[in-house]
Amino acid sequence: MTAMPQSAPTPLTLEQLKEKARLLRIHSMRATTAAGSGHPTSCLSAAEIMAGIFFHAMKFDPSKPNAVGGDRFVLSKGHAAPVLYAALAESGVFPVSRLMTLRHLTSELEGHPTPRIPGVDAATGSLGQGLSVGAGLAIGARVQRSPARIYVLLGDGEVAEGQVWEAAAFAAHARLGNLTAIVDVNALGQSGRTMYQHRMEVYKAKFEANGWQAEVIDGHDIAAVVAALDRARSTLARPQAILARTLKGNGVSFLADKENWHGKPLSKDDLAKAIAELGGAPEIEPDNGRSYARAELPKPPQFPPLPATNYEAGQMVATREAYGTALKRLASILPQLVAVDGDVKNSTFTETMEKTAPDRVFQSYIAEQNMVSMAVGMAAQGLVPFAASFACFLSRAYDQVRMAAIGRSNINLCGSHCGVSIGEDGPSQMALEDLAMFRAIPGACVLYPSDAVSAERLVETMARTDAICYMRTSRPKTPVIYKNQETFPVPGFKVLARTANDRATVIAAGVTLHEALKAAVSLKAKGISICVVDLYCVKPIDADALAVEIRATGGRLVIAEDHYAEGGLGEAVLAALASAGVAPTVVKHLAVRGVPHSGRPDELLDKFGISARHIAAAVEAL
Amino acid sequence: MTAMPQSAPTPLTLEQLKEKARLLRIHSMRATTAAGSGHPTSCLSAAEIMAGIFFHAMKFDPSKPNAVGGDRFVLSKGHAAPVLYAALAESGVFPVSRLMTLRHLTSELEGHPTPRIPGVDAATGSLGQGLSVGAGLAIGARVQRSPARIYVLLGDGEVAEGQVWEAAAFAAHARLGNLTAIVDVNALGQSGRTMYQHRMEVYKAKFEANGWQAEVIDGHDIAAVVAALDRARSTLARPQAILARTLKGNGVSFLADKENWHGKPLSKDDLAKAIAELGGAPEIEPDNGRSYARAELPKPPQFPPLPATNYEAGQMVATREAYGTALKRLASILPQLVAVDGDVKNSTFTETMEKTAPDRVFQSYIAEQNMVSMAVGMAAQGLVPFAASFACFLSRAYDQVRMAAIGRSNINLCGSHCGVSIGEDGPSQMALEDLAMFRAIPGACVLYPSDAVSAERLVETMARTDAICYMRTSRPKTPVIYKNQETFPVPGFKVLARTANDRATVIAAGVTLHEALKAAVSLKAKGISICVVDLYCVKPIDADALAVEIRATGGRLVIAEDHYAEGGLGEAVLAALASAGVAPTVVKHLAVRGVPHSGRPDELLDKFGISARHIAAAVEAL
């Protein structure tokens, strides 16, 4: 796990590093001019910094730039992608000629970096997330006893994002001495001057207040950059911030520190002038046909199946509790398993794992954005992260989840305390939009178990699945309904009751599944039978199989969910049936409509129309 | 607008304030024990602080506690709701007897505060948002030339949330001398000790690094609390942080600084012991029948209709540009209108308003969470805030939008650059989940205009609408299709083409509406006519009216949207039809499936299956 880099760049002289910086500038401008869009001036301010990081400080194998043993780099200011691509090309990760494909439909060199590119560990471009990813990579290196160092380049504009300070606080608290942040303080944002402009002492005070070693340098003095990077490397007790005073557009007289150049490529004429000012550009050599690094994100590890669970039918266990039990069991056989908590481990039951594997549970405190982006960094080191919070608080990290999906990250998330069934704490603690949120994440797997057996099995499935997985767990204890040997394929659902003469198909999950089962009993007393479906996998849905059930009840459908009406089970089912070409003849959709409030769980289920009584009434009205 | 409080509390002696703190403790424990849940120990640490704020520092009229002219209080650590309710009751905002209804289904005294309670301006309970709300209230007071002061009580646990530091940086930069933050540093989180425990100097350094006046006090020394609040009141140049060292559960020996008491009420026996230790409790007097304050959030102002727009048919104007133009026109007749930007005003076109009303456009820099919660505070001061960013970056503030909805806040949000049609910048800059996100906000109005006329009219509608309104705008220029006199009711849609023999109804909005219109032309050449629907209002939907259109084309339906397949136009339409009891016979749903990438807008529309060619093919295949 701690393979050292197989080759390291030969140390370059300061003159050679200056030449690298010059080339990075030229590549960045050429590529954006060819693309007709992009952010060349945001690249120019970072040229010496990038030269220092890539050609002096970093030790990595250009044929395996994402190896655990090698140093890693995160471009948090993702819009400076061209200078990263230029540095990767000059490092030999891919040919320089490829830079001219920037932003083409068929090129992996997109407007902002994604892990489709070797050497990139996470998608960036939504600002302020990179330091958290870096912290996750640093934790990943530490867990795997790698001596590697993580470098993160931030812009000054993005330092306004609170997540940067979540990550800063965490990294110092966790004593991540293997993490170095460099802030490219060019003082110009997209639409004007940044908040602090070149008041470098403010940035220094902020990082120091958060427990970092911090120093201010001239970011265009390559000797200063190199010296600061050397000092950072020799610091092991805490993370280091290098605050580099730079000018946006530096190196080209008509760009340097000029407003209204953000996100604008140079015209061909301006490009020629700029290159002339920089002393002329080399010819772009055609690719010499040698083989290059491939972009490979870690895949989920293989591991033997967990032994069957040991529950009794009817035993009262909350799915959130089963989540914790499953994590603990997984941890005992899967060394790559790690968990991240946001100070709610006693609610999500992450603490169950912590009791037996404390060194693999990381406390991110109340900072959900950092928690999720850190998990992305951990996954990029080959770990299998599970991050959990109240489901409603994962809405705090929706942008981070979105970016994780763009980066094809293999993180696992669990949200507890869904729906009105949490009761008295009230709406701020109820997740009623989490299914809508996670269903709209491309490629995500969205799971919603209703009992302890399915919850445990599905946690195991999450660890094996190469996608963002989300599990929704419930606060109340619910009876175990499945046998310990039951399996839960993804996609899939379970039919819990079925006769030849069912009045309707009732689809539910979580607490409403148990309400549906109660409704089935009360309806049976009236001579009415129903088909009850446990839709434990909300995304993907086996649409054709589900359509068979709906057809069997004459297209009569009742859906009950402890979620708002939009984007949850109901719409998932309607969309699946539409895609399968089946039109339900009549649909009763029971969901939470309007903002709920405090009350007892049973009162709330009833008041918001999703209790057994309402399900039975909906069936009878069909 | 600057009405001074009509009455102010008589100054109390330190002994009287100590007695108030004692009562706040007793009320908090009694109410939570009666409720059987809640967070009494989180109230106890704040007793002296709350006594000092409510009975010494704040000047407000208990019969109108949310008045612009009065001081305001935000309980950012919302789980300490009982101590807030106790302070409001002791202030005479409502009777003390009401405290015993805590967390009942029919009580407005919910588990966490919402503006259903007089004296509460914003829902809290998702931590770390209150300081931003306070900054918005402080801006609101300043804009309306009120001398009022805003107090925000935070917990130390929540200070790990990055949003706190977004707000801190903003407040100092904006020189909000009328904003006082008090941090109740009780050193215990939910699941363990906080990151910094009682290292008070760390908090002080962080606030100072962000430009605040900061001091550390003993939070249980009422004289120290009062003195610090007095010093804060006399500071006008910058915001002030009072960092109060406290003990969770202080005042009761078996609770003080004890772990595992978070979120747990006392048993009746423990309550009796605690009250005895505190010197005994007064009888709870029955309500004396006097009238009390009513909870009233500001309603949108009345204002005359904007004159008609002045576009020409076919004129190429991006809806994002029309958004800016409409804001500018509104600003000229609506003095309450304010705008908040996150350093993208030249992309969202908020800058158009800034050119003529610069004093009403606030720069929140790249900090979307703070931007949205600040807007909530502004709205609570009777302003009409419009906050805009790239639609994808509003996902950063989903939790804040969620809380705004729980607080029935009347904020307006605009998200630009939706969908793959933004082109080369790539997926990190494309909003493809924003409709799913905002549709799942209860009571929200979700608008998606396709041309400049409708965009301008709908901006006006947002300002008049008493709900969270979201407008999705597009990056590309699109032709004006409506007459300047056209109106756009909410809910509503427009039928742009209709014959007696339409093959299908095609529903679209934004760029795909223009693709649908192109498809109509190419289909017409083949002798096929279609009904084209502009679904400019995605939520609410006039389901019955829409059902009429679908029935008229034999239930044949094509939906095309520049959004992921989940939670957007397609599912909104399917759900509406299901609620109207209409089953479409066949549905083709064209949406973005999978993570997109960089490319030209036209290439991407085509590659992801939502261009005119694909719409025409879908119709032909019906």
PDB file of N, CA and C in Angstrom, chain A residues 103 105 110-112 125-127 161-163 166 173 190-191 195 206 210 343 346-347 366 368-369 395-396 399 402 425 428-429 439-440 442 564 566 571 597-598, chain B residues 103 105 110-112 125-127 161-163 166 190-191 206 210 343 346-347 366 368-369 395-396 399-400 402 425 427-429 439-440 442 564 566 571 597-598:
ATOM      1  N   ARG A 103     -11.588  21.536 -23.960  1.00  0.00           N
ATOM      2  CA  ARG A 103     -13.016  21.870 -24.046  1.00  0.00           C
ATOM      3  C   ARG A 103     -13.716  21.302 -25.284  1.00  0.00           C
ATOM      4  N   LEU A 105     -15.713  18.451 -27.400  1.00  0.00           N
ATOM      5  CA  LEU A 105     -16.710  17.458 -26.994  1.00  0.00           C
ATOM      6  C   LEU A 105     -16.058  16.104 -26.708  1.00  0.00           C
ATOM      7  N   GLU A 110     -11.696  18.872 -20.010  1.00  0.00           N
ATOM      8  CA  GLU A 110     -12.913  19.694 -19.962  1.00  0.00           C
ATOM      9  C   GLU A 110     -12.617  21.079 -19.388  1.00  0.00           C
ATOM     10  N   GLY A 111     -13.646  21.899 -19.398  1.00  0.00           N
ATOM     11  CA  GLY A 111     -13.510  23.263 -18.897  1.00  0.00           C
ATOM     12  C   GLY A 111     -13.030  23.311 -17.452  1.00  0.00           C
ATOM     13  N   HIS A 112     -13.434  22.338 -16.683  1.00  0.00           N
ATOM     14  CA  HIS A 112     -12.964  22.210 -15.296  1.00  0.00           C
ATOM     15  C   HIS A 112     -12.521  20.759 -15.107  1.00  0.00           C
ATOM     16  N   GLY A 125     -14.383  22.865  -9.548  1.00  0.00           N
ATOM     17  CA  GLY A 125     -15.036  23.863 -10.404  1.00  0.00           C
ATOM     18  C   GLY A 125     -16.185  24.515  -9.669  1.00  0.00           C
ATOM     19  N   SER A 126     -16.734  23.808  -8.684  1.00  0.00           N
ATOM     20  CA  SER A 126     -17.550  24.491  -7.698  1.00  0.00           C
ATOM     21  C   SER A 126     -16.570  24.829  -6.592  1.00  0.00           C
ATOM     22  N   LEU A 127     -16.389  26.112  -6.342  1.00  0.00           N
ATOM     23  CA  LEU A 127     -15.247  26.562  -5.551  1.00  0.00           C
ATOM     24  C   LEU A 127     -15.347  26.171  -4.075  1.00  0.00           C
ATOM     25  N   GLU A 161     -15.713  30.940   0.692  1.00  0.00           N
ATOM     26  CA  GLU A 161     -16.595  29.795   0.952  1.00  0.00           C
ATOM     27  C   GLU A 161     -16.319  29.237   2.354  1.00  0.00           C
ATOM     28  N   GLY A 162     -17.353  29.073   3.129  1.00  0.00           N
ATOM     29  CA  GLY A 162     -17.184  28.574   4.483  1.00  0.00           C
ATOM     30  C   GLY A 162     -16.540  27.207   4.542  1.00  0.00           C
ATOM     31  N   GLN A 163     -16.771  26.407   3.512  1.00  0.00           N
ATOM     32  CA  GLN A 163     -16.208  25.055   3.547  1.00  0.00           C
ATOM     33  C   GLN A 163     -14.694  25.076   3.684  1.00  0.00           C
ATOM     34  N   GLU A 166     -14.108  25.125   7.262  1.00  0.00           N
ATOM     35  CA  GLU A 166     -14.407  23.820   7.863  1.00  0.00           C
ATOM     36  C   GLU A 166     -13.197  22.902   7.687  1.00  0.00           C
ATOM     37  N   HIS A 173      -6.906  20.346  13.429  1.00  0.00           N
ATOM     38  CA  HIS A 173      -7.302  19.513  14.569  1.00  0.00           C
ATOM     39  C   HIS A 173      -6.787  18.086  14.398  1.00  0.00           C
ATOM     40  N   GLN A 190     -14.406  37.161 -10.050  1.00  0.00           N
ATOM     41  CA  GLN A 190     -15.040  37.170 -11.373  1.00  0.00           C
ATOM     42  C   GLN A 190     -15.574  38.552 -11.714  1.00  0.00           C
ATOM     43  N   SER A 191     -16.230  39.170 -10.723  1.00  0.00           N
ATOM     44  CA  SER A 191     -16.971  40.391 -11.056  1.00  0.00           C
ATOM     45  C   SER A 191     -16.374  41.635 -10.408  1.00  0.00           C
ATOM     46  N   MET A 195     -12.716  40.291  -1.520  1.00  0.00           N
ATOM     47  CA  MET A 195     -13.018  40.959  -0.257  1.00  0.00           C
ATOM     48  C   MET A 195     -11.777  41.593   0.370  1.00  0.00           C
ATOM     49  N   LYS A 206      -6.103  34.369   9.520  1.00  0.00           N
ATOM     50  CA  LYS A 206      -7.189  33.376   9.493  1.00  0.00           C
ATOM     51  C   LYS A 206      -6.635  31.950   9.560  1.00  0.00           C
ATOM     52  N   ASN A 210      -6.755  29.197  12.798  1.00  0.00           N
ATOM     53  CA  ASN A 210      -7.257  27.832  12.669  1.00  0.00           C
ATOM     54  C   ASN A 210      -6.190  26.781  12.951  1.00  0.00           C
ATOM     55  N   ASP A 343     -20.666  14.841  14.333  1.00  0.00           N
ATOM     56  CA  ASP A 343     -21.133  15.003  15.714  1.00  0.00           C
ATOM     57  C   ASP A 343     -22.565  14.506  15.932  1.00  0.00           C
ATOM     58  N   ASN A 346     -24.078   9.202  17.675  1.00  0.00           N
ATOM     59  CA  ASN A 346     -24.993   8.483  18.561  1.00  0.00           C
ATOM     60  C   ASN A 346     -26.432   8.492  18.026  1.00  0.00           C
ATOM     61  N   SER A 347     -26.685   9.275  16.998  1.00  0.00           N
ATOM     62  CA  SER A 347     -27.999   9.270  16.347  1.00  0.00           C
ATOM     63  C   SER A 347     -27.994   8.422  15.087  1.00  0.00           C
ATOM     64  N   ILE A 366     -19.537  19.426  13.312  1.00  0.00           N
ATOM     65  CA  ILE A 366     -20.773  19.835  12.623  1.00  0.00           C
ATOM     66  C   ILE A 366     -20.389  20.616  11.375  1.00  0.00           C
ATOM     67  N   GLU A 368     -20.946  19.471   7.506  1.00  0.00           N
ATOM     68  CA  GLU A 368     -21.337  18.419   6.571  1.00  0.00           C
ATOM     69  C   GLU A 368     -20.666  18.556   5.209  1.00  0.00           C
ATOM     70  N   GLN A 369     -20.404  19.800   4.805  1.00  0.00           N
ATOM     71  CA  GLN A 369     -19.750  19.986   3.509  1.00  0.00           C
ATOM     72  C   GLN A 369     -18.363  19.355   3.529  1.00  0.00           C
ATOM     73  N   SER A 395     -28.533  17.892   3.105  1.00  0.00           N
ATOM     74  CA  SER A 395     -28.883  18.944   2.146  1.00  0.00           C
ATOM     75  C   SER A 395     -27.841  20.056   2.208  1.00  0.00           C
ATOM     76  N   ARG A 396     -27.142  20.151   3.333  1.00  0.00           N
ATOM     77  CA  ARG A 396     -26.056  21.123   3.475  1.00  0.00           C
ATOM     78  C   ARG A 396     -24.921  20.835   2.504  1.00  0.00           C
ATOM     79  N   ASP A 399     -24.224  20.371  -2.975  1.00  0.00           N
ATOM     80  CA  ASP A 399     -23.273  20.735  -4.027  1.00  0.00           C
ATOM     81  C   ASP A 399     -22.072  19.788  -4.002  1.00  0.00           C
ATOM     82  N   ARG A 402     -23.142  16.593  -5.554  1.00  0.00           N
ATOM     83  CA  ARG A 402     -23.213  16.849  -7.004  1.00  0.00           C
ATOM     84  C   ARG A 402     -21.822  16.751  -7.628  1.00  0.00           C
ATOM     85  N   ASP A 425     -39.058  16.824  17.466  1.00  0.00           N
ATOM     86  CA  ASP A 425     -38.000  17.790  17.181  1.00  0.00           C
ATOM     87  C   ASP A 425     -38.419  18.805  16.111  1.00  0.00           C
ATOM     88  N   SER A 428     -37.256  21.206  11.165  1.00  0.00           N
ATOM     89  CA  SER A 428     -35.848  21.466  10.847  1.00  0.00           C
ATOM     90  C   SER A 428     -35.016  20.195  10.917  1.00  0.00           C
ATOM     91  N   GLN A 429     -35.491  19.200  11.639  1.00  0.00           N
ATOM     92  CA  GLN A 429     -34.732  17.954  11.786  1.00  0.00           C
ATOM     93  C   GLN A 429     -35.280  16.823  10.911  1.00  0.00           C
ATOM     94  N   ARG A 439     -32.063  11.284  -5.805  1.00  0.00           N
ATOM     95  CA  ARG A 439     -32.497  10.712  -7.087  1.00  0.00           C
ATOM     96  C   ARG A 439     -31.952  11.536  -8.240  1.00  0.00           C
ATOM     97  N   ALA A 440     -31.812  12.850  -8.056  1.00  0.00           N
ATOM     98  CA  ALA A 440     -31.326  13.707  -9.144  1.00  0.00           C
ATOM     99  C   ALA A 440     -29.800  13.724  -9.238  1.00  0.00           C
ATOM    100  N   PRO A 442     -26.773  11.911 -10.828  1.00  0.00           N
ATOM    101  CA  PRO A 442     -26.633  10.918 -11.900  1.00  0.00           C
ATOM    102  C   PRO A 442     -25.835   9.696 -11.448  1.00  0.00           C
ATOM    103  N   TYR A 564     -41.807  14.677   1.017  1.00  0.00           N
ATOM    104  CA  TYR A 564     -42.679  15.577   0.256  1.00  0.00           C
ATOM    105  C   TYR A 564     -43.141  14.883  -1.016  1.00  0.00           C
ATOM    106  N   GLU A 566     -42.948  15.761  -3.983  1.00  0.00           N
ATOM    107  CA  GLU A 566     -42.108  15.953  -5.165  1.00  0.00           C
ATOM    108  C   GLU A 566     -40.806  15.152  -5.095  1.00  0.00           C
ATOM    109  N   GLU A 571     -43.049   9.969  -7.487  1.00  0.00           N
ATOM    110  CA  GLU A 571     -42.612  10.366  -8.821  1.00  0.00           C
ATOM    111  C   GLU A 571     -41.645   9.352  -9.412  1.00  0.00           C
ATOM    112  N   HIS A 597     -44.793  20.025  11.414  1.00  0.00           N
ATOM    113  CA  HIS A 597     -44.371  20.657  12.667  1.00  0.00           C
ATOM    114  C   HIS A 597     -44.147  19.587  13.726  1.00  0.00           C
ATOM    115  N   SER A 598     -43.915  20.025  14.934  1.00  0.00           N
ATOM    116  CA  SER A 598     -43.658  19.091  16.021  1.00  0.00           C
ATOM    117  C   SER A 598     -44.921  18.320  16.394  1.00  0.00           C
TER     118      SER A 598
ATOM    119  N   ARG B 103     -43.761  21.495  22.177  1.00  0.00           N
ATOM    120  CA  ARG B 103     -43.683  20.304  21.317  1.00  0.00           C
ATOM    121  C   ARG B 103     -45.023  19.582  21.140  1.00  0.00           C
ATOM    122  N   LEU B 105     -48.609  18.899  19.355  1.00  0.00           N
ATOM    123  CA  LEU B 105     -49.044  18.991  17.960  1.00  0.00           C
ATOM    124  C   LEU B 105     -49.706  20.330  17.666  1.00  0.00           C
ATOM    125  N   GLU B 110     -42.640  24.832  18.928  1.00  0.00           N
ATOM    126  CA  GLU B 110     -42.131  23.567  18.404  1.00  0.00           C
ATOM    127  C   GLU B 110     -40.755  23.231  18.987  1.00  0.00           C
ATOM    128  N   GLY B 111     -40.270  22.068  18.606  1.00  0.00           N
ATOM    129  CA  GLY B 111     -38.976  21.614  19.102  1.00  0.00           C
ATOM    130  C   GLY B 111     -37.846  22.581  18.780  1.00  0.00           C
ATOM    131  N   HIS B 112     -37.946  23.229  17.663  1.00  0.00           N
ATOM    132  CA  HIS B 112     -36.989  24.259  17.272  1.00  0.00           C
ATOM    133  C   HIS B 112     -37.797  25.481  16.828  1.00  0.00           C
ATOM    134  N   GLY B 125     -32.382  25.636  13.736  1.00  0.00           N
ATOM    135  CA  GLY B 125     -32.387  24.234  14.136  1.00  0.00           C
ATOM    136  C   GLY B 125     -31.481  23.423  13.230  1.00  0.00           C
ATOM    137  N   SER B 126     -31.258  23.932  12.018  1.00  0.00           N
ATOM    138  CA  SER B 126     -30.117  23.446  11.259  1.00  0.00           C
ATOM    139  C   SER B 126     -29.012  24.423  11.615  1.00  0.00           C
ATOM    140  N   LEU B 127     -27.957  23.920  12.224  1.00  0.00           N
ATOM    141  CA  LEU B 127     -27.003  24.816  12.893  1.00  0.00           C
ATOM    142  C   LEU B 127     -26.185  25.662  11.919  1.00  0.00           C
ATOM    143  N   GLU B 161     -19.487  24.921  11.571  1.00  0.00           N
ATOM    144  CA  GLU B 161     -20.121  25.112  10.256  1.00  0.00           C
ATOM    145  C   GLU B 161     -19.449  26.273   9.530  1.00  0.00           C
ATOM    146  N   GLY B 162     -19.041  26.036   8.313  1.00  0.00           N
ATOM    147  CA  GLY B 162     -18.365  27.074   7.545  1.00  0.00           C
ATOM    148  C   GLY B 162     -19.201  28.322   7.349  1.00  0.00           C
ATOM    149  N   GLN B 163     -20.510  28.139   7.298  1.00  0.00           N
ATOM    150  CA  GLN B 163     -21.365  29.294   7.066  1.00  0.00           C
ATOM    151  C   GLN B 163     -21.161  30.376   8.126  1.00  0.00           C
ATOM    152  N   GLU B 166     -18.456  32.429   6.851  1.00  0.00           N
ATOM    153  CA  GLU B 166     -18.909  33.259   5.716  1.00  0.00           C
ATOM    154  C   GLU B 166     -19.582  34.512   6.267  1.00  0.00           C
ATOM    155  N   GLN B 190     -23.151  17.206  20.656  1.00  0.00           N
ATOM    156  CA  GLN B 190     -24.153  16.154  20.842  1.00  0.00           C
ATOM    157  C   GLN B 190     -23.515  14.844  21.259  1.00  0.00           C
ATOM    158  N   SER B 191     -22.407  14.516  20.595  1.00  0.00           N
ATOM    159  CA  SER B 191     -21.867  13.165  20.772  1.00  0.00           C
ATOM    160  C   SER B 191     -20.529  13.157  21.493  1.00  0.00           C
ATOM    161  N   LYS B 206     -10.135  33.580  15.993  1.00  0.00           N
ATOM    162  CA  LYS B 206     -10.874  33.407  14.734  1.00  0.00           C
ATOM    163  C   LYS B 206     -11.747  34.622  14.442  1.00  0.00           C
ATOM    164  N   ASN B 210     -11.206  37.643  11.490  1.00  0.00           N
ATOM    165  CA  ASN B 210     -12.258  38.020  10.547  1.00  0.00           C
ATOM    166  C   ASN B 210     -12.699  39.472  10.708  1.00  0.00           C
ATOM    167  N   ASP B 343     -20.543  37.216  -6.239  1.00  0.00           N
ATOM    168  CA  ASP B 343     -19.434  37.449  -7.193  1.00  0.00           C
ATOM    169  C   ASP B 343     -19.700  36.875  -8.588  1.00  0.00           C
ATOM    170  N   ASN B 346     -22.073  39.710 -13.030  1.00  0.00           N
ATOM    171  CA  ASN B 346     -21.955  39.918 -14.477  1.00  0.00           C
ATOM    172  C   ASN B 346     -22.419  38.696 -15.275  1.00  0.00           C
ATOM    173  N   SER B 347     -22.670  37.595 -14.603  1.00  0.00           N
ATOM    174  CA  SER B 347     -23.221  36.405 -15.270  1.00  0.00           C
ATOM    175  C   SER B 347     -24.733  36.298 -15.049  1.00  0.00           C
ATOM    176  N   ILE B 366     -18.135  34.881  -2.766  1.00  0.00           N
ATOM    177  CA  ILE B 366     -18.434  33.493  -3.162  1.00  0.00           C
ATOM    178  C   ILE B 366     -18.811  32.713  -1.900  1.00  0.00           C
ATOM    179  N   GLU B 368     -22.478  31.185  -0.965  1.00  0.00           N
ATOM    180  CA  GLU B 368     -23.896  31.085  -1.301  1.00  0.00           C
ATOM    181  C   GLU B 368     -24.764  30.810  -0.079  1.00  0.00           C
ATOM    182  N   GLN B 369     -24.211  30.085   0.897  1.00  0.00           N
ATOM    183  CA  GLN B 369     -24.993  29.809   2.093  1.00  0.00           C
ATOM    184  C   GLN B 369     -25.336  31.113   2.809  1.00  0.00           C
ATOM    185  N   SER B 395     -27.218  24.914  -5.175  1.00  0.00           N
ATOM    186  CA  SER B 395     -27.240  23.625  -4.475  1.00  0.00           C
ATOM    187  C   SER B 395     -26.392  23.707  -3.204  1.00  0.00           C
ATOM    188  N   ARG B 396     -25.464  24.650  -3.189  1.00  0.00           N
ATOM    189  CA  ARG B 396     -24.633  24.895  -2.002  1.00  0.00           C
ATOM    190  C   ARG B 396     -25.479  25.373  -0.826  1.00  0.00           C
ATOM    191  N   ASP B 399     -29.791  23.538   2.114  1.00  0.00           N
ATOM    192  CA  ASP B 399     -30.262  23.479   3.505  1.00  0.00           C
ATOM    193  C   ASP B 399     -30.814  24.844   3.930  1.00  0.00           C
ATOM    194  N   GLN B 400     -30.175  25.893   3.469  1.00  0.00           N
ATOM    195  CA  GLN B 400     -30.626  27.241   3.830  1.00  0.00           C
ATOM    196  C   GLN B 400     -31.983  27.541   3.187  1.00  0.00           C
ATOM    197  N   ARG B 402     -34.169  25.218   2.402  1.00  0.00           N
ATOM    198  CA  ARG B 402     -35.070  24.352   3.175  1.00  0.00           C
ATOM    199  C   ARG B 402     -35.510  25.043   4.462  1.00  0.00           C
ATOM    200  N   ASP B 425     -17.952  25.171 -20.408  1.00  0.00           N
ATOM    201  CA  ASP B 425     -17.452  25.200 -19.021  1.00  0.00           C
ATOM    202  C   ASP B 425     -17.587  23.835 -18.336  1.00  0.00           C
ATOM    203  N   PRO B 427     -19.672  20.205 -16.725  1.00  0.00           N
ATOM    204  CA  PRO B 427     -20.753  19.845 -15.805  1.00  0.00           C
ATOM    205  C   PRO B 427     -20.720  20.544 -14.453  1.00  0.00           C
ATOM    206  N   SER B 428     -19.555  20.925 -13.976  1.00  0.00           N
ATOM    207  CA  SER B 428     -19.533  21.572 -12.656  1.00  0.00           C
ATOM    208  C   SER B 428     -20.286  22.895 -12.668  1.00  0.00           C
ATOM    209  N   GLN B 429     -20.464  23.480 -13.843  1.00  0.00           N
ATOM    210  CA  GLN B 429     -21.140  24.778 -13.933  1.00  0.00           C
ATOM    211  C   GLN B 429     -22.591  24.635 -14.431  1.00  0.00           C
ATOM    212  N   ARG B 439     -38.458  22.125  -6.532  1.00  0.00           N
ATOM    213  CA  ARG B 439     -39.802  21.556  -6.496  1.00  0.00           C
ATOM    214  C   ARG B 439     -40.062  20.899  -5.140  1.00  0.00           C
ATOM    215  N   ALA B 440     -39.043  20.344  -4.525  1.00  0.00           N
ATOM    216  CA  ALA B 440     -39.233  19.667  -3.229  1.00  0.00           C
ATOM    217  C   ALA B 440     -39.196  20.644  -2.053  1.00  0.00           C
ATOM    218  N   PRO B 442     -41.433  22.976   0.106  1.00  0.00           N
ATOM    219  CA  PRO B 442     -42.888  23.131   0.263  1.00  0.00           C
ATOM    220  C   PRO B 442     -43.319  24.578   0.048  1.00  0.00           C
ATOM    221  N   TYR B 564     -31.713  16.812 -15.449  1.00  0.00           N
ATOM    222  CA  TYR B 564     -31.713  15.361 -15.298  1.00  0.00           C
ATOM    223  C   TYR B 564     -33.143  14.839 -15.340  1.00  0.00           C
ATOM    224  N   GLU B 566     -34.735  13.101 -13.332  1.00  0.00           N
ATOM    225  CA  GLU B 566     -35.423  12.995 -12.048  1.00  0.00           C
ATOM    226  C   GLU B 566     -35.829  14.368 -11.503  1.00  0.00           C
ATOM    227  N   GLU B 571     -41.221  14.696 -14.434  1.00  0.00           N
ATOM    228  CA  GLU B 571     -41.907  14.138 -13.276  1.00  0.00           C
ATOM    229  C   GLU B 571     -42.974  15.093 -12.753  1.00  0.00           C
ATOM    230  N   HIS B 597     -20.603  16.640 -20.211  1.00  0.00           N
ATOM    231  CA  HIS B 597     -19.231  17.160 -20.211  1.00  0.00           C
ATOM    232  C   HIS B 597     -19.151  18.416 -21.050  1.00  0.00           C
ATOM    233  N   SER B 598     -17.942  18.885 -21.263  1.00  0.00           N
ATOM    234  CA  SER B 598     -17.752  20.108 -22.037  1.00  0.00           C
ATOM    235  C   SER B 598     -18.072  19.862 -23.514  1.00  0.00           C
TER     236      SER B 598
END
